[in-house]
């Protein structure tokens, strides 16, 4: 059994990797995610408009002449009513960027695709229903037209001979770019018109959308109500959904003509005093098979909330739970997304089919009465089962189906998360490479301004980082500091983050993101207070004279707010303040003036000790030593790394140790990795060390155990 599961998981992973490498499918997924805000607004409007509580509905429809209903209708019509248009625009833009890598050409692709969609949707056919053509029913047509229109446009733009060129002194770039759109847009329009004209001549249908809708409906109109037709209907609805087509709407005629009459027959039997026997009605499907929307996606939402750790997915599930309770699944289907996602294909099909089987068996055996009462499709689970059957057994059946669906979705969510983690590791590698290149070249980079998949990772990390700092839950590691006699005299507290999805993050990446988010000062405050909270157990092991260093950037230390925070900590943890060493990170831009020195003196008078981090022979470092406010200087790690091979590095270190001795300062060397480096530093007059020779930064538990093991 385990071997079978392993093979299935491996196949799903390979399928995910394969489809994830297909840029067209990635573009479609990306475009679906882009329209999620529109879906959220429309779903909210629909829920508020259809909550199945009679007093509430009466209020919505009649208050002030129905103004609330009109307001909600406007929101719904402007979102779901033209959802296909939003899809055309987002997919065209994503296609140009993701598939063709042609930035600056999105507008022409959008124009071409909209033109193709306007023709192929049948929107301008006499008596056309615009809400059908431009709404959710037109999603598949929108996808086809966006891909076709963008493809033709991009191919023709790459061919310089197809553009119209017009260069005069009075024609600006906007005008000349407009001319380049003309031929590709014209070609797309002509092709779309000819294709739809051919459909009309051959089959008598007015549009591509009408053609594929008629084909699907024709299959079911030849079938009668049975277990086979019910299973085929459920399969077809989900097959269409998986490819971005609103299956329920596309097969609405099938539901109304084939299955809806069953409810009327059951009501007639009830009126005649007979026991209803028709199981397969549209209300049966709505309440017991596709709970929470197609795919029984309320089961997926609960499964994510119960078992998923990724914060972005959990937040999506929390948002989607409200519309899912009212049987609207667009947010989770397009937001996860389920469409074009091979990993979610199996549970998306399997869950409703299992629910169909259990519900059919329950009603055929008489455990649950058949559906005999009309129920609004937005009625929440449990209530819907009771209202539809007139029995508590209906509610119990819904709960059983819900639990089955949760367990069906669970392993596939795990597989998707694991595969997503692999993909994320690759993206994190790219992100770290960008940052390291910036560090090497000293050319600054704004990570939050990055676009594409790397930009998405950055924003996801920032979102999680903001939550972690907001909850005051930093993960602190401690790197021990030793003297030349092998005694631990302190440690440097360092922020580390083992992200639940991306793994251990490169520390400078975390710091830079905090800085770009303008949360660095907040993070430094949280870090200091966390260390102060740890001091009781640290001093219990290492004694009252242990010193713990905490980094403070040159942008934080001059702030009045930070000084007030330090004063607050002295009142809260007075017994630990003498053990705290604030390491000021050297910055050439730091303004060292009399006000700044007075601030440092006030901080020192509170009881804090001050250190200069990454001390070198720079102008800023020398200015630091002009005033007697520091207790320690920490040598720049770049000097230590080549101290064995570089005479100048040794000379600089020796000069600094003499300065430190003259000014009665302690001096500590970082990045000490070998015994030879340590012995050489001792000869040069440096007697305090920190580095991998002794230990990397470790969690507090290991730092405390090191004292016991020594």
XYZ file of C-alpha atoms in Angstrom:
710
model
C 0.000 0.000 0.000
C 2.814 2.382 0.924
C 4.560 1.556 -2.345
C 1.396 2.439 -4.292
C 1.067 5.714 -2.386
C 4.711 6.500 -3.085
C 4.236 5.857 -6.807
C 1.108 8.009 -6.943
C 2.858 10.807 -5.059
C 5.855 10.552 -7.391
C 3.605 10.663 -10.467
C 1.738 13.686 -9.135
C 5.016 15.458 -8.344
C 6.347 14.799 -11.836
C 3.067 15.994 -13.332
C 3.190 19.140 -11.232
C 6.790 19.831 -12.252
C 5.977 19.181 -15.904
C 2.921 21.424 -16.006
C 4.678 24.028 -13.883
C 7.364 24.217 -16.569
C 4.764 24.843 -19.276
C 4.780 28.605 -19.451
C 1.314 28.787 -21.010
C -0.275 26.959 -18.068
C 1.666 29.124 -15.626
C 0.369 32.179 -17.430
C -3.217 30.903 -17.139
C -2.783 30.198 -13.427
C -1.232 33.595 -12.873
C -4.070 35.324 -14.696
C -6.642 33.465 -12.583
C -4.886 34.630 -9.434
C -4.829 38.201 -10.762
C -8.643 38.317 -10.921
C -9.160 36.937 -7.398
C -9.884 40.453 -5.988
C -12.732 40.784 -8.505
C -14.027 37.358 -7.509
C -13.881 38.275 -3.823
C -15.951 41.422 -4.333
C -18.540 39.588 -6.433
C -18.761 36.653 -4.027
C -19.280 38.981 -1.071
C -22.052 40.827 -2.905
C -23.790 37.562 -3.840
C -23.608 36.186 -0.286
C -25.044 39.363 1.196
C -27.795 39.342 -1.389
C -28.884 35.709 -0.943
C -28.502 34.733 2.731
C -31.471 32.327 3.108
C -33.145 34.035 6.065
C -36.599 35.309 5.121
C -36.624 38.456 7.317
C -33.175 39.366 6.061
C -34.091 38.786 2.400
C -37.259 40.841 2.860
C -35.203 43.678 4.326
C -32.637 43.559 1.490
C -35.264 43.481 -1.259
C -37.697 46.044 0.140
C -35.812 48.564 2.273
C -35.939 52.030 0.687
C -37.446 50.632 -2.489
C -34.847 47.864 -2.802
C -31.816 50.155 -2.738
C -29.665 47.580 -0.908
C -30.523 44.878 -3.434
C -29.771 47.292 -6.278
C -26.421 48.194 -4.715
C -25.394 44.553 -4.276
C -26.621 43.723 -7.783
C -24.400 46.441 -9.242
C -21.366 44.986 -7.463
C -22.189 41.467 -8.618
C -22.912 42.457 -12.236
C -19.717 44.529 -12.420
C -17.635 41.575 -11.215
C -19.115 38.168 -12.041
C -21.251 39.691 -14.789
C -18.133 40.561 -16.830
C -15.651 38.118 -15.282
C -14.644 36.806 -18.699
C -13.509 40.265 -19.766
C -11.307 40.527 -16.689
C -9.931 37.109 -17.616
C -9.119 38.161 -21.176
C -7.200 41.207 -19.943
C -5.261 39.428 -17.193
C -4.364 36.404 -19.343
C -3.246 38.564 -22.268
C -0.924 40.522 -20.011
C 0.384 37.370 -18.332
C 0.900 35.641 -21.691
C 2.991 38.490 -23.057
C 5.135 38.593 -19.923
C 5.338 34.895 -18.994
C 5.315 33.098 -22.356
C 6.651 35.611 -24.855
C 8.832 37.733 -22.561
C 7.876 40.885 -24.440
C 7.440 43.628 -21.815
C 5.796 46.771 -23.141
C 3.504 44.909 -25.547
C 0.642 44.073 -23.183
C -1.753 46.708 -24.481
C -1.667 45.482 -28.067
C -2.210 41.896 -26.927
C -5.156 42.976 -24.773
C -6.760 44.819 -27.704
C -6.318 41.802 -29.989
C -7.724 39.353 -27.438
C -10.709 41.533 -26.556
C -11.544 41.834 -30.231
C -11.399 38.030 -30.660
C -13.497 37.520 -27.532
C -16.117 40.060 -28.567
C -16.638 38.114 -31.801
C -16.350 34.549 -30.435
C -18.519 35.031 -27.338
C -21.632 35.876 -29.367
C -22.137 39.020 -27.309
C -23.346 41.000 -30.309
C -25.736 38.420 -31.695
C -29.377 39.540 -31.653
C -31.059 38.908 -28.266
C -27.758 37.867 -26.689
C -27.612 37.725 -22.897
C -24.521 39.737 -21.977
C -24.353 38.318 -18.447
C -24.046 34.848 -20.003
C -21.507 35.756 -22.647
C -19.343 38.048 -20.509
C -19.920 36.311 -17.168
C -18.632 33.024 -15.784
C -20.045 30.993 -18.677
C -17.618 32.714 -21.011
C -14.435 31.879 -19.093
C -13.373 29.083 -21.448
C -13.982 31.263 -24.495
C -12.019 34.023 -22.768
C -9.034 31.708 -22.237
C -9.069 30.522 -25.858
C -9.370 34.046 -27.261
C -6.720 35.500 -24.958
C -4.208 32.821 -25.935
C -5.069 33.062 -29.630
C -5.143 36.850 -29.773
C -1.933 37.276 -27.754
C -0.108 34.587 -29.727
C -0.936 36.094 -33.113
C -0.187 39.610 -31.900
C 3.214 38.677 -30.434
C 4.235 36.669 -33.497
C 3.390 39.558 -35.785
C 5.118 42.107 -33.552
C 8.294 40.036 -33.772
C 8.051 40.340 -37.539
C 9.194 43.905 -38.231
C 7.706 43.808 -41.748
C 4.131 43.625 -40.465
C 4.151 46.961 -38.645
C 3.264 50.358 -40.066
C 6.146 52.795 -39.684
C 5.542 56.532 -39.720
C 8.336 58.807 -38.563
C 7.899 62.561 -38.635
C 8.886 65.371 -36.321
C 5.302 65.692 -35.108
C 4.708 61.989 -34.355
C 5.670 60.969 -30.825
C 6.420 57.466 -29.497
C 2.822 56.873 -28.385
C 1.554 57.591 -31.890
C 4.161 55.332 -33.526
C 3.416 52.490 -31.067
C -0.281 52.831 -31.898
C 0.498 52.339 -35.573
C 2.303 49.093 -34.760
C -0.906 47.709 -33.239
C -3.018 48.150 -36.358
C -1.984 45.184 -38.516
C -1.818 42.525 -35.731
C -5.157 43.606 -34.271
C -6.715 43.601 -37.746
C -5.417 40.106 -38.497
C -6.741 38.720 -35.168
C -10.145 40.275 -35.812
C -10.361 38.902 -39.353
C -9.382 35.377 -38.274
C -11.897 35.362 -35.404
C -14.686 36.672 -37.623
C -13.988 34.142 -40.396
C -13.859 31.236 -37.929
C -17.180 32.168 -36.328
C -18.712 32.739 -39.772
C -17.596 29.225 -40.744
C -19.299 27.830 -37.617
C -22.517 29.612 -38.594
C -22.435 28.351 -42.190
C -21.584 24.780 -41.156
C -23.568 24.266 -37.948
C -25.927 27.222 -37.759
C -24.464 28.529 -34.477
C -23.592 32.186 -34.072
C -20.420 31.881 -32.031
C -17.683 29.601 -30.762
C -19.180 29.789 -27.265
C -22.592 28.654 -28.482
C -20.997 25.796 -30.443
C -19.158 24.151 -27.563
C -22.104 24.730 -25.193
C -24.498 23.019 -27.610
C -22.211 20.006 -28.010
C -22.028 19.417 -24.269
C -25.746 19.882 -23.711
C -26.692 17.581 -26.598
C -24.989 14.613 -24.940
C -27.065 14.860 -21.761
C -30.385 15.612 -23.372
C -30.266 12.108 -24.859
C -29.882 10.528 -21.401
C -32.483 9.887 -18.720
C -32.111 10.209 -14.954
C -30.043 7.295 -13.651
C -26.949 6.569 -11.597
C -24.916 6.574 -14.815
C -26.250 9.913 -16.076
C -25.838 11.429 -12.598
C -22.189 10.310 -12.410
C -21.558 11.522 -15.966
C -23.163 14.879 -15.148
C -21.004 15.337 -12.042
C -17.906 14.301 -13.977
C -18.676 16.687 -16.842
C -19.341 19.614 -14.518
C -15.961 19.116 -12.853
C -14.157 18.426 -16.100
C -15.291 21.815 -17.369
C -14.416 23.473 -14.052
C -10.913 22.054 -14.143
C -10.290 23.860 -17.404
C -11.637 27.152 -16.117
C -15.202 26.785 -17.393
C -18.019 27.331 -14.912
C -19.350 23.778 -15.214
C -22.557 24.432 -13.293
C -23.502 27.340 -15.509
C -22.352 25.693 -18.726
C -24.551 22.665 -17.985
C -27.388 24.651 -16.467
C -29.801 23.474 -19.180
C -28.904 19.843 -18.394
C -29.605 20.391 -14.719
C -32.904 22.113 -15.395
C -34.218 19.835 -18.158
C -32.970 16.414 -17.039
C -32.687 16.506 -13.248
C -34.822 19.352 -11.936
C -38.162 17.667 -12.834
C -37.332 14.956 -10.257
C -38.040 17.408 -7.432
C -41.466 18.198 -8.868
C -42.258 14.468 -9.088
C -41.264 13.981 -5.432
C -43.495 16.864 -4.362
C -46.394 15.349 -6.312
C -45.832 12.014 -4.551
C -45.831 13.755 -1.189
C -49.105 15.522 -2.045
C -50.617 12.159 -3.023
C -49.535 10.596 0.269
C -46.848 8.441 -1.364
C -43.157 8.072 -0.470
C -40.946 10.101 -2.853
C -38.514 7.927 -4.816
C -36.679 10.156 -7.314
C -33.141 10.597 -5.975
C -31.312 12.522 -8.698
C -32.522 16.105 -8.724
C -30.601 19.332 -9.103
C -31.296 20.141 -5.454
C -29.845 16.730 -4.531
C -26.597 17.609 -6.297
C -26.444 21.095 -4.761
C -26.948 19.908 -1.191
C -25.217 16.539 -0.983
C -22.710 16.235 -3.830
C -21.164 19.625 -4.546
C -21.299 21.135 -1.074
C -19.431 24.418 -0.965
C -19.399 24.515 -4.743
C -18.082 22.157 -7.394
C -15.424 19.780 -6.143
C -17.154 19.828 -2.744
C -14.616 22.535 -2.076
C -15.854 23.262 1.424
C -14.056 19.987 2.243
C -10.881 21.410 0.702
C -11.184 24.636 2.697
C -11.571 22.754 5.988
C -8.734 20.404 5.065
C -6.401 23.373 4.522
C -7.424 24.961 7.806
C -6.896 21.699 9.691
C -3.687 20.391 8.130
C -1.872 23.065 6.096
C 0.942 25.160 7.643
C 1.620 27.570 4.805
C 0.291 30.914 5.966
C -0.753 32.173 2.523
C -2.907 29.077 1.919
C -4.415 29.241 5.395
C -5.271 32.894 4.879
C -6.866 32.084 1.514
C -8.899 29.331 3.208
C -10.006 31.701 5.973
C -11.219 34.165 3.381
C -12.808 31.450 1.238
C -14.647 29.770 4.097
C -17.446 32.349 4.152
C -18.420 32.062 0.462
C -17.845 28.277 0.656
C -20.406 28.009 3.460
C -22.847 29.604 1.032
C -21.754 27.199 -1.744
C -19.634 29.637 -3.743
C -16.251 28.228 -4.651
C -14.751 30.656 -7.169
C -12.342 32.114 -4.648
C -10.722 28.810 -3.722
C -10.929 27.342 -7.250
C -9.193 30.305 -8.864
C -7.181 31.399 -5.834
C -5.449 28.104 -4.997
C -5.750 27.503 -7.992
C -7.449 24.173 -8.702
C -7.846 24.817 -12.409
C -4.965 23.483 -14.506
C -3.425 21.974 -11.346
C -2.772 18.231 -11.891
C -2.205 17.522 -8.192
C -5.693 18.759 -7.294
C -7.303 17.015 -10.278
C -7.897 13.693 -8.500
C -9.542 14.960 -5.279
C -11.516 17.569 -7.221
C -13.147 14.753 -9.227
C -13.063 12.041 -6.576
C -14.686 13.907 -3.671
C -18.010 14.730 -5.368
C -18.172 11.242 -6.891
C -17.707 9.697 -3.437
C -20.364 12.046 -2.063
C -22.645 11.005 -4.925
C -22.127 7.345 -4.032
C -22.684 7.713 -0.270
C -25.720 9.939 -0.754
C -27.265 7.597 -3.321
C -26.763 4.563 -1.072
C -28.123 6.429 1.974
C -31.314 7.407 0.131
C -31.831 4.111 -1.696
C -31.584 2.205 1.585
C -33.959 4.612 3.308
C -31.416 5.872 5.840
C -32.059 9.377 4.562
C -35.269 10.615 2.875
C -34.894 11.682 -0.752
C -34.819 15.392 -1.536
C -38.416 16.594 -1.711
C -38.302 20.266 -0.837
C -36.891 23.169 -2.853
C -33.893 24.821 -1.169
C -32.038 27.975 -2.226
C -28.630 26.860 -3.513
C -26.855 29.324 -1.192
C -28.267 27.598 1.912
C -25.345 26.605 4.209
C -24.412 22.997 4.904
C -26.389 21.253 7.694
C -29.326 23.632 7.185
C -29.509 22.680 3.512
C -29.598 18.945 4.291
C -32.363 19.416 6.812
C -34.502 21.704 4.638
C -34.100 19.531 1.508
C -35.107 16.255 3.145
C -37.226 17.493 6.041
C -35.109 15.309 8.317
C -32.099 15.612 10.630
C -30.741 12.599 8.750
C -30.105 14.946 5.817
C -27.855 17.093 7.985
C -26.035 14.028 9.307
C -25.410 12.838 5.737
C -23.910 16.223 4.858
C -21.568 16.005 7.857
C -20.483 12.479 6.860
C -19.777 13.655 3.310
C -17.871 16.654 4.675
C -15.598 14.454 6.792
C -14.993 12.049 3.892
C -14.097 14.965 1.618
C -11.683 16.434 4.174
C -9.793 13.146 4.360
C -9.748 12.745 0.578
C -8.240 16.204 0.065
C -5.696 15.899 2.891
C -2.935 13.819 1.154
C -3.180 15.888 -2.005
C -2.761 19.136 -0.080
C 0.320 17.601 1.521
C 1.681 16.600 -1.892
C 1.007 20.031 -3.323
C 2.692 21.730 -0.361
C 5.735 19.489 -0.649
C 6.050 20.165 -4.354
C 5.499 23.851 -3.757
C 8.306 23.757 -1.180
C 10.680 22.257 -3.777
C 9.739 24.961 -6.224
C 10.128 27.567 -3.495
C 13.654 26.378 -2.652
C 14.664 27.045 -6.234
C 13.151 30.525 -6.069
C 14.838 31.261 -2.734
C 18.149 30.246 -4.275
C 17.648 32.798 -7.024
C 16.687 35.469 -4.502
C 19.758 34.847 -2.344
C 21.965 34.955 -5.453
C 20.545 38.377 -6.320
C 21.286 39.655 -2.811
C 24.802 38.175 -2.676
C 25.629 39.717 -6.036
C 24.450 43.047 -4.657
C 26.693 42.567 -1.603
C 29.706 41.724 -3.772
C 29.253 44.539 -6.273
C 27.954 47.025 -3.657
C 25.209 47.922 -6.119
C 22.027 48.212 -3.992
C 18.955 46.230 -4.934
C 15.352 46.754 -3.840
C 13.969 43.278 -3.281
C 10.374 44.457 -2.902
C 10.555 45.935 -6.399
C 11.388 42.578 -8.014
C 8.698 41.223 -10.317
C 7.576 37.793 -11.470
C 7.891 34.620 -9.409
C 10.847 35.966 -7.397
C 8.850 39.064 -6.511
C 5.978 36.830 -5.373
C 8.338 34.930 -3.063
C 9.663 38.199 -1.620
C 6.174 39.445 -0.848
C 5.187 36.075 0.638
C 8.222 36.135 2.959
C 7.511 39.733 3.934
C 3.943 38.823 4.771
C 5.075 35.990 7.054
C 7.896 38.069 8.539
C 5.525 40.894 9.397
C 3.249 38.419 11.185
C 6.158 36.884 13.093
C 7.475 40.244 14.294
C 3.940 41.457 15.000
C 3.401 38.452 17.284
C 6.773 39.146 18.949
C 8.049 35.689 18.088
C 11.627 36.118 16.836
C 13.833 33.030 16.731
C 17.030 33.971 18.551
C 20.336 32.140 18.191
C 23.405 32.854 20.314
C 27.021 32.749 19.075
C 29.370 32.328 22.039
C 32.337 34.653 22.701
C 35.495 33.397 24.411
C 38.662 34.842 25.882
C 42.173 33.532 25.276
C 41.877 31.246 28.345
C 38.919 29.406 26.785
C 36.283 30.956 29.057
C 32.894 31.945 27.649
C 32.523 35.632 28.446
C 29.377 36.323 26.443
C 27.494 35.789 23.199
C 26.046 37.694 20.301
C 22.270 37.348 19.886
C 21.396 36.849 16.231
C 18.029 36.661 14.499
C 17.517 33.405 12.612
C 14.426 32.197 10.804
C 13.602 28.665 9.766
C 10.660 29.411 7.485
C 8.037 26.615 7.459
C 7.993 26.590 3.645
C 11.298 28.073 2.447
C 13.517 26.598 5.156
C 16.422 28.396 6.842
C 16.630 31.862 5.313
C 19.868 33.700 4.589
C 20.152 36.146 7.573
C 21.120 39.244 5.507
C 18.002 38.569 3.400
C 15.797 38.802 6.499
C 17.505 42.014 7.632
C 17.194 43.666 4.228
C 13.517 42.753 3.936
C 12.851 44.166 7.394
C 14.605 47.358 6.344
C 12.649 47.648 3.089
C 9.415 46.992 4.996
C 10.390 49.791 7.418
C 10.095 47.254 10.255
C 13.787 47.011 11.186
C 13.494 49.249 14.253
C 10.454 47.322 15.453
C 12.330 44.045 14.934
C 15.375 45.326 16.853
C 13.140 46.268 19.755
C 11.496 42.833 19.773
C 14.919 41.154 19.595
C 16.293 43.124 22.551
C 13.269 42.391 24.722
C 13.407 38.690 23.792
C 17.057 38.538 24.864
C 16.198 40.281 28.136
C 13.528 37.627 28.721
C 16.183 34.928 28.160
C 18.669 36.503 30.578
C 17.415 34.741 33.715
C 18.303 31.303 32.363
C 21.529 32.550 30.723
C 22.817 34.110 33.969
C 21.772 31.039 35.926
C 24.233 29.014 33.834
C 27.008 31.494 32.970
C 26.927 33.779 36.000
C 26.123 37.414 36.714
C 28.964 38.870 34.630
C 27.983 37.379 31.257
C 27.553 39.916 28.450
C 25.050 39.427 25.613
C 25.484 41.593 22.517
C 22.530 42.768 20.443
C 22.918 44.491 17.062
C 21.433 47.945 16.550
C 21.665 49.586 13.147
C 22.844 53.130 12.658
C 19.345 54.058 11.441
C 17.732 52.946 14.717
C 20.095 54.221 17.406
C 19.526 57.976 16.652
C 15.728 57.675 17.007
C 13.988 59.244 20.003
C 11.507 56.393 19.955
C 14.283 53.826 20.390
C 15.799 55.754 23.296
C 12.387 55.809 24.993
C 12.148 52.056 24.400
C 15.556 51.489 26.031
C 14.435 53.528 29.043
C 11.290 51.395 29.278
C 13.395 48.229 29.279
C 15.557 49.557 32.132
C 12.417 49.873 34.242
C 11.123 46.450 33.216
C 14.414 44.494 33.476
C 16.722 46.597 35.713
C 18.702 43.552 36.896
C 19.698 42.567 33.335
C 20.598 45.906 31.735
C 24.297 45.801 32.883
C 24.610 42.511 30.978
C 23.477 44.040 27.680
C 25.949 45.179 25.023
C 24.424 47.214 22.182
C 26.508 46.731 19.023
C 26.120 49.702 16.711
C 26.583 48.632 13.115
C 28.972 51.040 11.457
C 27.533 53.053 8.575
C 29.333 55.711 6.605
C 26.095 57.697 6.473
C 25.772 57.816 10.281
C 25.811 61.426 11.470
C 28.200 61.617 14.416
C 27.689 64.995 16.059
C 27.294 66.376 19.552
C 23.594 65.442 19.713
C 24.395 61.866 18.781
C 27.197 61.596 21.342
C 24.898 63.009 24.034
C 22.323 60.379 23.113
C 24.923 57.620 23.450
C 25.948 58.987 26.831
C 22.319 58.922 27.998
C 22.011 55.305 26.846
C 25.222 54.395 28.667
C 23.967 56.124 31.825
C 20.895 53.852 31.711
C 23.299 50.959 32.279
C 23.749 49.627 28.740
C 27.238 49.032 27.409
C 28.033 50.095 23.854
C 30.152 48.406 21.221
C 31.197 49.294 17.672
C 30.479 46.469 15.223
C 32.731 45.828 12.188
C 35.327 48.340 13.388
C 37.916 49.324 10.788
C 40.155 52.243 9.991
C 37.303 54.148 8.352
C 36.505 57.769 9.112
C 33.364 56.829 11.039
C 35.224 54.411 13.322
C 37.896 56.933 14.254
C 35.210 59.477 15.122
C 33.659 56.922 17.473
C 36.876 56.784 19.510
C 37.021 60.530 20.042
C 34.480 60.165 22.826
C 34.599 57.884 25.846
C 31.236 56.211 25.331
C 32.163 52.728 24.087
C 33.236 49.692 26.046
C 34.197 47.407 23.149
C 35.147 47.425 19.499
C 34.629 44.388 17.254
C 37.112 44.004 14.430
C 35.839 43.920 10.875
C 35.611 40.263 9.827
C 37.284 41.031 6.503
C 40.526 41.717 8.393
C 40.402 38.392 10.240
C 39.707 36.200 7.220
C 43.112 36.847 5.620
C 45.152 37.758 8.705
C 47.433 34.724 8.227
C 48.398 35.654 4.666
C 48.113 39.446 4.536
C 50.794 41.535 6.249
C 48.702 44.686 6.018
C 45.761 43.056 7.776
C 48.053 42.062 10.634
C 49.448 45.584 10.830
C 45.959 47.115 10.906
C 44.831 44.714 13.645
C 47.932 45.473 15.709
C 47.326 49.221 15.351
C 43.723 48.769 16.470
C 44.672 46.710 19.499
C 47.060 49.470 20.549
C 44.316 52.049 20.122
C 41.967 49.906 22.181
C 44.560 49.507 24.926
C 45.252 53.238 24.959
C 41.548 54.104 25.228
C 40.889 51.290 27.750
C 38.539 49.438 25.396
C 37.995 45.736 24.961
C 38.627 44.433 21.463
C 36.994 41.297 20.036
C 37.701 39.517 16.765
C 34.856 37.942 14.776
C 35.111 35.182 12.146
C 37.847 33.336 14.030
C 37.797 29.913 12.384
C 41.194 28.316 13.073
C 43.518 27.853 16.019
C 46.247 29.552 13.998
C 44.122 32.709 13.614
C 43.413 32.733 17.344
C 47.108 32.366 18.281
C 48.130 35.097 15.851
C 45.463 37.474 17.197
C 46.674 36.814 20.725
C 50.202 37.767 19.708
C 48.841 40.974 18.175
C 47.095 41.916 21.426
C 43.519 40.700 20.808
C 42.274 38.364 23.559
C 38.523 38.010 22.842
C 37.165 35.849 20.020
C 33.961 34.845 18.259
C 33.637 32.453 15.347
C 33.331 28.895 14.083
C 36.502 27.857 15.943
C 34.283 27.820 19.010
C 30.724 27.552 17.702
C 28.297 28.880 15.108
C 25.177 30.658 16.318
C 23.018 28.085 18.133
C 19.584 27.999 19.794
C 19.514 29.059 23.434
C 19.077 25.470 24.648
C 22.316 24.406 22.976
C 24.097 27.559 24.155
C 23.151 26.731 27.759
C 24.195 23.088 27.353
C 27.616 24.160 26.090
C 28.413 25.501 29.569
C 27.399 22.207 31.133
C 29.464 20.183 28.640
C 32.651 22.234 29.068
